Coordinates of C-alpha atoms in Angstrom, one line a residue:
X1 CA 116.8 -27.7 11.6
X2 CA 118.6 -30.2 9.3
X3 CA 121.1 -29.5 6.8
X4 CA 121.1 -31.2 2.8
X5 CA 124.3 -31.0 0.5
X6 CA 123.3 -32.4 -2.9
X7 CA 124.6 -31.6 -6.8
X8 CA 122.8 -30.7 -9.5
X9 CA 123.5 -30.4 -13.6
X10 CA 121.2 -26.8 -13.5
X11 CA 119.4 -24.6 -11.3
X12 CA 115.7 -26.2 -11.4
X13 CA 116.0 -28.1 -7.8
X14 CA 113.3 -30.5 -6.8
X15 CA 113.9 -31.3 -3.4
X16 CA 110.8 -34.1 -1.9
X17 CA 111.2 -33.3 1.9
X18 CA 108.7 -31.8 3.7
X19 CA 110.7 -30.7 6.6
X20 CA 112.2 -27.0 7.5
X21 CA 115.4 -27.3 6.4
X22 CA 118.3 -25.1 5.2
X23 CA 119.6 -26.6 2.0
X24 CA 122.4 -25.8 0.6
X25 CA 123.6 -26.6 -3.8
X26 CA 126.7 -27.2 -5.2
X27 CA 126.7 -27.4 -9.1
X28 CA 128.8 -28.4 -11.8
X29 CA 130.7 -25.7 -11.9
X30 CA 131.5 -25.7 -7.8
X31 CA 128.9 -22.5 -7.2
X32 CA 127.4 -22.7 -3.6
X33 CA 123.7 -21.1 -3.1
X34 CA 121.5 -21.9 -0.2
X35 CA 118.0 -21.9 -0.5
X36 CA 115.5 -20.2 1.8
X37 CA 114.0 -22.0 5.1
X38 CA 111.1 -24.2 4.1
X39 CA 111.6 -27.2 1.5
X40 CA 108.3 -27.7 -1.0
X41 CA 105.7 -25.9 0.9
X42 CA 102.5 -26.2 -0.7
X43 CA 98.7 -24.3 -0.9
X44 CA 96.0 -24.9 -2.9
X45 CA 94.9 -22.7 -5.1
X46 CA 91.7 -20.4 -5.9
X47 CA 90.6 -23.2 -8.0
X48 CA 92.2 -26.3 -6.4
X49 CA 95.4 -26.8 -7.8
X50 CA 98.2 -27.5 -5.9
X51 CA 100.8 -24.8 -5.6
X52 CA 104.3 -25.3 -4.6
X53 CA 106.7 -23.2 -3.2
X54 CA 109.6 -22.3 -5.0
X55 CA 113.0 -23.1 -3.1
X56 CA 115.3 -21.6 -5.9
X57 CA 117.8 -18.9 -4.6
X58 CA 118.0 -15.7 -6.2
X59 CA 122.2 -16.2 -7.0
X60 CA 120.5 -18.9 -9.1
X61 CA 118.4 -16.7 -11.3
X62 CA 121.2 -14.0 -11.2
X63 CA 123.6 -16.5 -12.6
X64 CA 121.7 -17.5 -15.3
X65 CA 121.2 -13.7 -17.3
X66 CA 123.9 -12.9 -19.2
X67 CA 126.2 -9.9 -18.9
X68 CA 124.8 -7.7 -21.5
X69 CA 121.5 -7.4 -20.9
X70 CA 122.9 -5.1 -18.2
X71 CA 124.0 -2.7 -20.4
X72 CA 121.9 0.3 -20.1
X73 CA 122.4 2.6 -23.3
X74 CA 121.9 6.0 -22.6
X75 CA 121.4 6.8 -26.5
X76 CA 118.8 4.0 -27.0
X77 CA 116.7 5.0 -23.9
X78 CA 116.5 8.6 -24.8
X79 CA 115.0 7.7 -28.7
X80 CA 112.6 5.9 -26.9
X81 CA 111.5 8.9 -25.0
X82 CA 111.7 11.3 -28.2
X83 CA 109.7 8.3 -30.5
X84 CA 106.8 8.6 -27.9
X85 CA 107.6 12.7 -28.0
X86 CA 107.4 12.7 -31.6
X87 CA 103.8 10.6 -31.8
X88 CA 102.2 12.9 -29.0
X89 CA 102.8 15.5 -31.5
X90 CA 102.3 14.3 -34.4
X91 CA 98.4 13.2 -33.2
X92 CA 98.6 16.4 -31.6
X93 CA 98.8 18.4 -34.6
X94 CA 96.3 16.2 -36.6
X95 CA 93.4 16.4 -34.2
X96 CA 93.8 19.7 -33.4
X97 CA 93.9 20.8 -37.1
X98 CA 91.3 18.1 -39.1
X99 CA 88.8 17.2 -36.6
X100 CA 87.7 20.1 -36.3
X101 CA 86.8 20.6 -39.6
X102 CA 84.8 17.3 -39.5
X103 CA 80.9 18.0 -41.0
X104 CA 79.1 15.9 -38.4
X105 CA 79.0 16.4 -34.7
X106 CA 79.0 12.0 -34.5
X107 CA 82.1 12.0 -36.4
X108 CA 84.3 14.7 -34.3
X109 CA 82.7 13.0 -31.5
X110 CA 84.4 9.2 -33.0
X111 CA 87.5 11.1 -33.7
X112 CA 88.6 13.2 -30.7
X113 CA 87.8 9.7 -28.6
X114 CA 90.0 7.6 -30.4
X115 CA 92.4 10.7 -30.3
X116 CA 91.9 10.6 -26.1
X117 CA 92.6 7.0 -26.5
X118 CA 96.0 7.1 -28.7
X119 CA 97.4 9.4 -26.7
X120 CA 97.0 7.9 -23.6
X121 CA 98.3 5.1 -24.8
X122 CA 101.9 7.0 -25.6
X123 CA 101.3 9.1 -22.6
X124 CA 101.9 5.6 -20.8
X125 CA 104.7 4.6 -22.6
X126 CA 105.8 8.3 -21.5
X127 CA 105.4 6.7 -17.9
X128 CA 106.8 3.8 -18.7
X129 CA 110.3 5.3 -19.5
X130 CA 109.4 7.5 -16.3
X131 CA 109.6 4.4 -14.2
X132 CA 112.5 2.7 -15.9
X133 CA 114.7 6.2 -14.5
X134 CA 113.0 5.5 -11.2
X135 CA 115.1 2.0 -11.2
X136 CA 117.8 3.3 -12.7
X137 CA 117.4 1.5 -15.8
X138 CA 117.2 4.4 -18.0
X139 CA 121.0 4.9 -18.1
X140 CA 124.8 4.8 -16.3
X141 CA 123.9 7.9 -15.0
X142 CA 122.1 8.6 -11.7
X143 CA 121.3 12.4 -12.5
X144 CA 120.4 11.9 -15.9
X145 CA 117.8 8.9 -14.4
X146 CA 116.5 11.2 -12.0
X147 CA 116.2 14.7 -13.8
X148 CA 114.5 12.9 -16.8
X149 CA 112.6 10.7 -14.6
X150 CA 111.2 14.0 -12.7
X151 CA 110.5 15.8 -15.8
X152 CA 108.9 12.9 -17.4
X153 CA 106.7 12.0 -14.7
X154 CA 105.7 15.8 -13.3
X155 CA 104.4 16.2 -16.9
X156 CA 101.9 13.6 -15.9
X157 CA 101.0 14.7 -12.2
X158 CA 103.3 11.7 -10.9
X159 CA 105.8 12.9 -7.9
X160 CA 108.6 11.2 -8.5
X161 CA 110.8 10.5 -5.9
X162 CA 107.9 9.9 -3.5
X163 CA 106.9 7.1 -6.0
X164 CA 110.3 6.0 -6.8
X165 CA 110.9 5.6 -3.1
X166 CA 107.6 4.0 -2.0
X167 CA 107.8 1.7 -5.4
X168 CA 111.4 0.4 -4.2
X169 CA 109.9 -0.3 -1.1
X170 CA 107.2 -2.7 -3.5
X171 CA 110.1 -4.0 -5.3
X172 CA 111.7 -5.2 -1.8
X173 CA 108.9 -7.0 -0.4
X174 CA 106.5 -7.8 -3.1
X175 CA 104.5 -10.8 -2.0
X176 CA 105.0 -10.2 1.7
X177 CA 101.7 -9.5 3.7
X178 CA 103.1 -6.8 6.3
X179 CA 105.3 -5.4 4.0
X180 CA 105.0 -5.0 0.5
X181 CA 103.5 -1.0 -0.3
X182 CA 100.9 -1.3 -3.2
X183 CA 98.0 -4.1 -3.9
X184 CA 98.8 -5.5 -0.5
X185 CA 95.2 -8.4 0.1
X186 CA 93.8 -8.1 3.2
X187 CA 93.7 -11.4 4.6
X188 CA 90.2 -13.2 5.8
X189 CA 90.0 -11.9 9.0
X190 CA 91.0 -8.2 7.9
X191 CA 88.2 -8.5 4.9
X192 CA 85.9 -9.7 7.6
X193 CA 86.0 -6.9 9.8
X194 CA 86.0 -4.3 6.6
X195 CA 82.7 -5.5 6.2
X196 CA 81.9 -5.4 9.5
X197 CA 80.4 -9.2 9.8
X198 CA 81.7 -12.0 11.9
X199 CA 81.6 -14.4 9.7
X200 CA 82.9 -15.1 6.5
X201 CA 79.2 -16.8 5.9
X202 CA 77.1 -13.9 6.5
X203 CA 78.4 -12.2 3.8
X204 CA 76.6 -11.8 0.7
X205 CA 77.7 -12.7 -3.1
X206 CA 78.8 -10.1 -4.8
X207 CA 76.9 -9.3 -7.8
X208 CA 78.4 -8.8 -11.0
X209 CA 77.1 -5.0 -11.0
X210 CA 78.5 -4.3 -8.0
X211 CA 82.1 -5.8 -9.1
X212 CA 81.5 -3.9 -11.8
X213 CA 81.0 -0.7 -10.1
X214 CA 84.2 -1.6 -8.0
X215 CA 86.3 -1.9 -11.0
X216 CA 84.9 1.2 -12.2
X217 CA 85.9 3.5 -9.5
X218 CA 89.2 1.2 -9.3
X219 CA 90.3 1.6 -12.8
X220 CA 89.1 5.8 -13.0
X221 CA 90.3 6.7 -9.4
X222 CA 92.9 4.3 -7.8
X223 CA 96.2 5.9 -8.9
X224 CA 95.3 9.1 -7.1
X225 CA 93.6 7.4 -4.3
X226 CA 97.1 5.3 -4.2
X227 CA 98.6 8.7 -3.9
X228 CA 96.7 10.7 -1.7
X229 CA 95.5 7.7 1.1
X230 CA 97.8 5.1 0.4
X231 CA 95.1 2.6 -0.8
X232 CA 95.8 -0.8 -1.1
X233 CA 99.2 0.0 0.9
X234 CA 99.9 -0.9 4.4
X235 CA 97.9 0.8 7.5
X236 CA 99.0 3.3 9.9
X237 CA 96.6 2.8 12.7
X238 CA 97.7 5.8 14.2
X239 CA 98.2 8.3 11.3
X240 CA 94.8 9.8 9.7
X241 CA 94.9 8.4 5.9
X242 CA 95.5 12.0 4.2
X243 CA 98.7 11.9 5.8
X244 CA 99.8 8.6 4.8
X245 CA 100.3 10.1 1.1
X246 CA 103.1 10.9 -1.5
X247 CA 103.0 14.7 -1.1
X248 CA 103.8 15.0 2.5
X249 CA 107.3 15.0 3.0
X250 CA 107.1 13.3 6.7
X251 CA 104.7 10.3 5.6
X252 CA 105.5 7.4 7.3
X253 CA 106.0 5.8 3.8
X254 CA 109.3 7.9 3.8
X255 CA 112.4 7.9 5.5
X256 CA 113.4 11.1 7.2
X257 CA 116.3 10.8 4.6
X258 CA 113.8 11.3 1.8
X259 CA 112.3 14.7 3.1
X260 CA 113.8 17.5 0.7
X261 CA 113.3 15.3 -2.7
X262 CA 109.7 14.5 -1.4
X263 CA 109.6 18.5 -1.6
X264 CA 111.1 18.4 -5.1
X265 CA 108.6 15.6 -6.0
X266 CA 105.8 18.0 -4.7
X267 CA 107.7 21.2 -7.0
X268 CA 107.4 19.4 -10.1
X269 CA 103.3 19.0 -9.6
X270 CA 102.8 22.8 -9.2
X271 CA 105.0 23.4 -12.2
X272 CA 103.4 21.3 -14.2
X273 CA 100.2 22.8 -12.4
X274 CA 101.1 25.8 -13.5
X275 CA 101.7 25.2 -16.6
X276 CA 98.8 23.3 -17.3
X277 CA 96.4 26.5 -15.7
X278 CA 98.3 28.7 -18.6
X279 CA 97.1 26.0 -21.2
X280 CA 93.4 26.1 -19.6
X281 CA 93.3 30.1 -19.7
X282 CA 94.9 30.6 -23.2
X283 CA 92.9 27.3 -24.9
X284 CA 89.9 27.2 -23.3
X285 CA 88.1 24.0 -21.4
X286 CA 87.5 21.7 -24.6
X287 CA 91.1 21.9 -25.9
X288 CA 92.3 21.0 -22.6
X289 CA 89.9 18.5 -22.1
X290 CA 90.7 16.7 -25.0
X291 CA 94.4 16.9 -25.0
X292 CA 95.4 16.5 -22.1
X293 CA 92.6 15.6 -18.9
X294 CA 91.0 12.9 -21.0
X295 CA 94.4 11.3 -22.0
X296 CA 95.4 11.6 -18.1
X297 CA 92.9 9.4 -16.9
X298 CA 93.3 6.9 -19.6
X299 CA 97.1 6.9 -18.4
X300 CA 96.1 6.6 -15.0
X301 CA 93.7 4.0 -16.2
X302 CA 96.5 1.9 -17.9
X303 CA 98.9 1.9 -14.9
X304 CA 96.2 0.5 -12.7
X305 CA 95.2 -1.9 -14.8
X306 CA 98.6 -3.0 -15.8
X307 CA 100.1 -3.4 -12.2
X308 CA 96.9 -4.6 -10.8
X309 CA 97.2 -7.9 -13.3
X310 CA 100.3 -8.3 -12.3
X311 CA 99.9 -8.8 -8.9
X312 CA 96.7 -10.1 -8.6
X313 CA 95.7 -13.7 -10.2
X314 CA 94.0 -16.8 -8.5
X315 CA 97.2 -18.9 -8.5
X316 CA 99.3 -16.1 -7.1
X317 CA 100.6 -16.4 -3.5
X318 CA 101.5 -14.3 -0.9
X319 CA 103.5 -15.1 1.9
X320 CA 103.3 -13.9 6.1
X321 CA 106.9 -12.9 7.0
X322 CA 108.2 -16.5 8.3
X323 CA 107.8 -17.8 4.7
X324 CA 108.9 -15.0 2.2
X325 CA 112.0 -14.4 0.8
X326 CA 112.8 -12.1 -2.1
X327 CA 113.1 -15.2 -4.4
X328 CA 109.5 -16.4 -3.8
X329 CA 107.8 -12.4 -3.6
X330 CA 109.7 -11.8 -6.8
X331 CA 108.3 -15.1 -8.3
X332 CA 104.4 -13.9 -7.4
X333 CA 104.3 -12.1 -10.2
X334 CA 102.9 -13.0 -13.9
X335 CA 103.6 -11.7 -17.2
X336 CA 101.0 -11.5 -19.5
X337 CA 100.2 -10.5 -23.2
X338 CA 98.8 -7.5 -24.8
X339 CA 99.0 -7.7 -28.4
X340 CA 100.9 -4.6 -30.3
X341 CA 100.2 -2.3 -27.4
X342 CA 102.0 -3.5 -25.1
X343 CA 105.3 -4.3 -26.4
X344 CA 105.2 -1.2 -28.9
X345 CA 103.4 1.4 -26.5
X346 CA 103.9 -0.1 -23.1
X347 CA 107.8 -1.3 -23.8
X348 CA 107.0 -4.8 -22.7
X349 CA 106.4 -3.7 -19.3
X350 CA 103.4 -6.6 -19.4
X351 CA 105.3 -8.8 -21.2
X352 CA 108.4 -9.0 -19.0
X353 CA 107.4 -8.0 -15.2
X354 CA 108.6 -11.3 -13.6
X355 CA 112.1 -10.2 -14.6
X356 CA 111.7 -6.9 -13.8
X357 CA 110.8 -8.2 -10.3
X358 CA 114.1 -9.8 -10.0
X359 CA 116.4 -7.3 -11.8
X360 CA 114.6 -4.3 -11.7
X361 CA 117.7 -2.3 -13.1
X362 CA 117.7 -4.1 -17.2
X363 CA 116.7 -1.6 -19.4
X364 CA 113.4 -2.9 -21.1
X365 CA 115.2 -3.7 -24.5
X366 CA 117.3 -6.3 -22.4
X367 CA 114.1 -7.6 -20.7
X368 CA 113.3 -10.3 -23.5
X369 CA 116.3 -12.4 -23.8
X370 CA 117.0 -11.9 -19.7
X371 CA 113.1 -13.2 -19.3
X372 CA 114.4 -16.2 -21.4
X373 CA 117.4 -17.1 -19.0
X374 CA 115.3 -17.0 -15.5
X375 CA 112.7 -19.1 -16.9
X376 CA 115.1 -22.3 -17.1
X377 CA 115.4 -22.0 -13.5
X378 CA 112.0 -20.8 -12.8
X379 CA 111.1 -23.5 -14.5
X380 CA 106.8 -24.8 -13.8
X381 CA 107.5 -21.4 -10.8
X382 CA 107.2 -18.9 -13.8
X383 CA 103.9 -17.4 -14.4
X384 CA 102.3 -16.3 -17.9
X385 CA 98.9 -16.3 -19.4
X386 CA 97.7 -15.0 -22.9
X387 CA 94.1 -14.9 -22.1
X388 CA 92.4 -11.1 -23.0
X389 CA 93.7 -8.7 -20.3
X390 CA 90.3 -7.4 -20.1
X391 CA 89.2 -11.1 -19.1
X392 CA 91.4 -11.9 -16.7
X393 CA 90.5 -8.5 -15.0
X394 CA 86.9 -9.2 -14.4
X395 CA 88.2 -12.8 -13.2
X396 CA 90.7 -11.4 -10.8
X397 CA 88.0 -8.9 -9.4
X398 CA 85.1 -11.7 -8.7
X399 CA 87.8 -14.4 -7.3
X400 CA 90.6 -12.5 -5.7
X401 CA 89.3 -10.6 -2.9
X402 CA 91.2 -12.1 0.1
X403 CA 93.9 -14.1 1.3
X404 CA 93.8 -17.4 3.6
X405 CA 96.0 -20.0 4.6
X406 CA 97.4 -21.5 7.2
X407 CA 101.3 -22.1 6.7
X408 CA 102.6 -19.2 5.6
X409 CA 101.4 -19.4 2.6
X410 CA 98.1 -17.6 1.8
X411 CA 96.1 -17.9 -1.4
X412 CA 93.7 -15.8 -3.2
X413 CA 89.8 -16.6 -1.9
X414 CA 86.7 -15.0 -2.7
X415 CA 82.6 -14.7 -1.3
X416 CA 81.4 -14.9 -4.7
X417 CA 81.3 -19.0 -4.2
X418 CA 83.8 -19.0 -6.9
X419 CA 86.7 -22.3 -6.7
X420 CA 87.9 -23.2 -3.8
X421 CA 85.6 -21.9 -0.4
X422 CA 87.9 -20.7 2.3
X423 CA 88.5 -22.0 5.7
X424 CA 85.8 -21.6 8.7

């Protein structure tokens, strides 16, 4: 292992050797950082372009936000929360009180769907804020973060500390193969003996109903299937999948130190259980059905959608465990764009996830102008794309099935014959 001193007049390094190395930069200003292990590894992409490793540190991209975006604003965060309040109820009332009195069956039908669709949208942003407590974000306050968090997120079926906890976990190792938590890609051999083949050849294409069938049941049912089997997480060989789940207090997702607010996690669900059986009895099926099931699963339904994109794109990498470091995992991450929804109902949690990836404690208000700052030393490293959400999905389900590689660095391939064919 050789050793490289060089200056630079930023943070954007572009270092041309090939070799393992452990570089270390001085800039301008005398500031020291040493970069990770392997200098301007490369892969190729889904679709054949070359993808280089980035070999920034993360006192780089930490040196570059400034101060205030910090600053977490206890006041500000809570009129978020109320805003959403205030339009749950407000479409709340106006449903339940004019479509009713609609004259054709067509048109209540019309209305109480785009009603299920508004509200899940604010039921997200609900979520949203939810999450942003989970990180601590929310405020200066750990107990205010936590017992709005748990309020927030029980009201939607979401135990919160068991997410919180596993999610942090995410947040530590996204990117890394064997130990990142949520939309971890099995790798060509794993996919291989999923479909119980022996070779990658003898599997058939995909047809387009069949992704679509997949993405289906993905989008409908794998929040709670996250939940309840850890899907898409890492494996327990030994443990049956119902007990690798965020209810049980002793799943190996946990630490033993997690136990009693895994049980407080748990409490919050059957109060909110509760709750919500008082609403069936006293409403009847069709009032909870439309005001609050149906809006569920189109919140459940967002946050899938949303973190899937995220993670999963044919030029993102993920690394084995010789090649990751939290710089490069934080880095395999994209922001992308969703019109008026997503900065407005969403909080820019689309819009500004790269950032969130490497600072996960900025309030979302901050997220913008700190997004700003990383990307002059992200530099070409920082993902985006604008194309339709809804686009890109059926893209990243028809290309992104595995990963392969063979230096650490393992790219997105598919059996769809789509880019790039993956190795024999």
């Amino acid at each position: 292992m050789s050793s490289t001193t060089f200056t630079t007049d930023n943070n954007n390094i572009n270092n041309s050797n090939n070799n393992k190395e452990n570089v270390t930069i001085t800039n301008r200003k005398g500031n020291i950082s040493t970069l990770s292990n392997t200098q301007q590894l490369t892969a190729i992409d889904t679709f054949g372009n070359v993808f280089e490793v980035p070999n920034y540190s993360i006192k780089d991209i930490l040196k570059a936000i400034p101060s205030h975006c910090y600053e977490r604003r206890v006041l500000q965060s809570f009129s978020y929360v109320f805003r959403d309040l205030a339009f749950l109820g407000i479409f709340y009332y106006l449903a339940n009180t004019f479509i009713p009195t609609l004259p054709s069956i067509y048109l209540r039908f019309l209305a109480w769907s785009i009603y299920t669709i508004v509200q899940g949208l604010f039921g997200t942003g609900i979520w949203v804020l939810a999450h942003e407590c989970g990180h601590q974000a929310f405020s200066d306050y750990g107990w205010v973060n936590d017992l709005t968090g748990w309020v927030l997120h029980s009201s939607l079926l979401v135990p919160y500390f068991s997410w919180k906890y596993s999610h942090g976990k995410h947040h530590k190792a996204t990117g890394h193969l064997t130990r990142d938590t949520v939309f971890v890609p099995p790798t060509k051999e794993e996919y291989k003996a999923k479909n119980f083949v022996s070779k990658l050849e003898e599997l058939s294409e995909d047809s387009p109903i069949v992704t679509l069938y997949q993405l289906i049941t993905q989008q409908l049912g794998g929040w709670l299937a996250y939940l309840t089997t850890n899907v898409t997480g890492q494996k327990y060989p030994n443990r049956s999948k119902w007990s690798v789940n965020h209810f049980v207090p002793n799943s190996p997702i946990f630490e033993t130190r997690d136990y009693w607010f895994i049980v407080l996690s748990d409490l919050g669900i059957l109060i909110q259980s509760i709750i919500l059986y008082k609403v069936y009895s006293k409403f009847g099926g069709f009032h909870f059905l439309m005001n609050y099931f149906i809006p569920y699963l189109f919140v459940n339904h967002w946050l899938v959608f949303i973190t899937y994109l995220q993670h999963t794109s044919p030029e993102m990498p993920h690394y084995d465990h010789e090649e990751w470091n939290f710089a490069r995992g934080a880095a395999a991450t994209i922001d992308r764009e969703f019109g008026f929804i997503g900065p407005f109902c969403f909080h820019d949690i689309i819009e500004t996830h790269v950032l969130h990836h490497y600072v996960s404690r900025i309030p979302f208000y901050n997220a913008r102008e700190a997004s700003e700052a990383i990307k002059k030393v992200m530099g070409k490293h920082y993902k985006h794309s604008d194309e339709n959400m809804f686009v890109s999905l059926w893209k990243s389900a028809r290309s992104c099935q595995f990963v392969d590689g063979e230096n650490g660095v393992r790219m997105f391939r598919n059996k769809n014959n789509i880019g790039i064919k993956p190795r024999d």
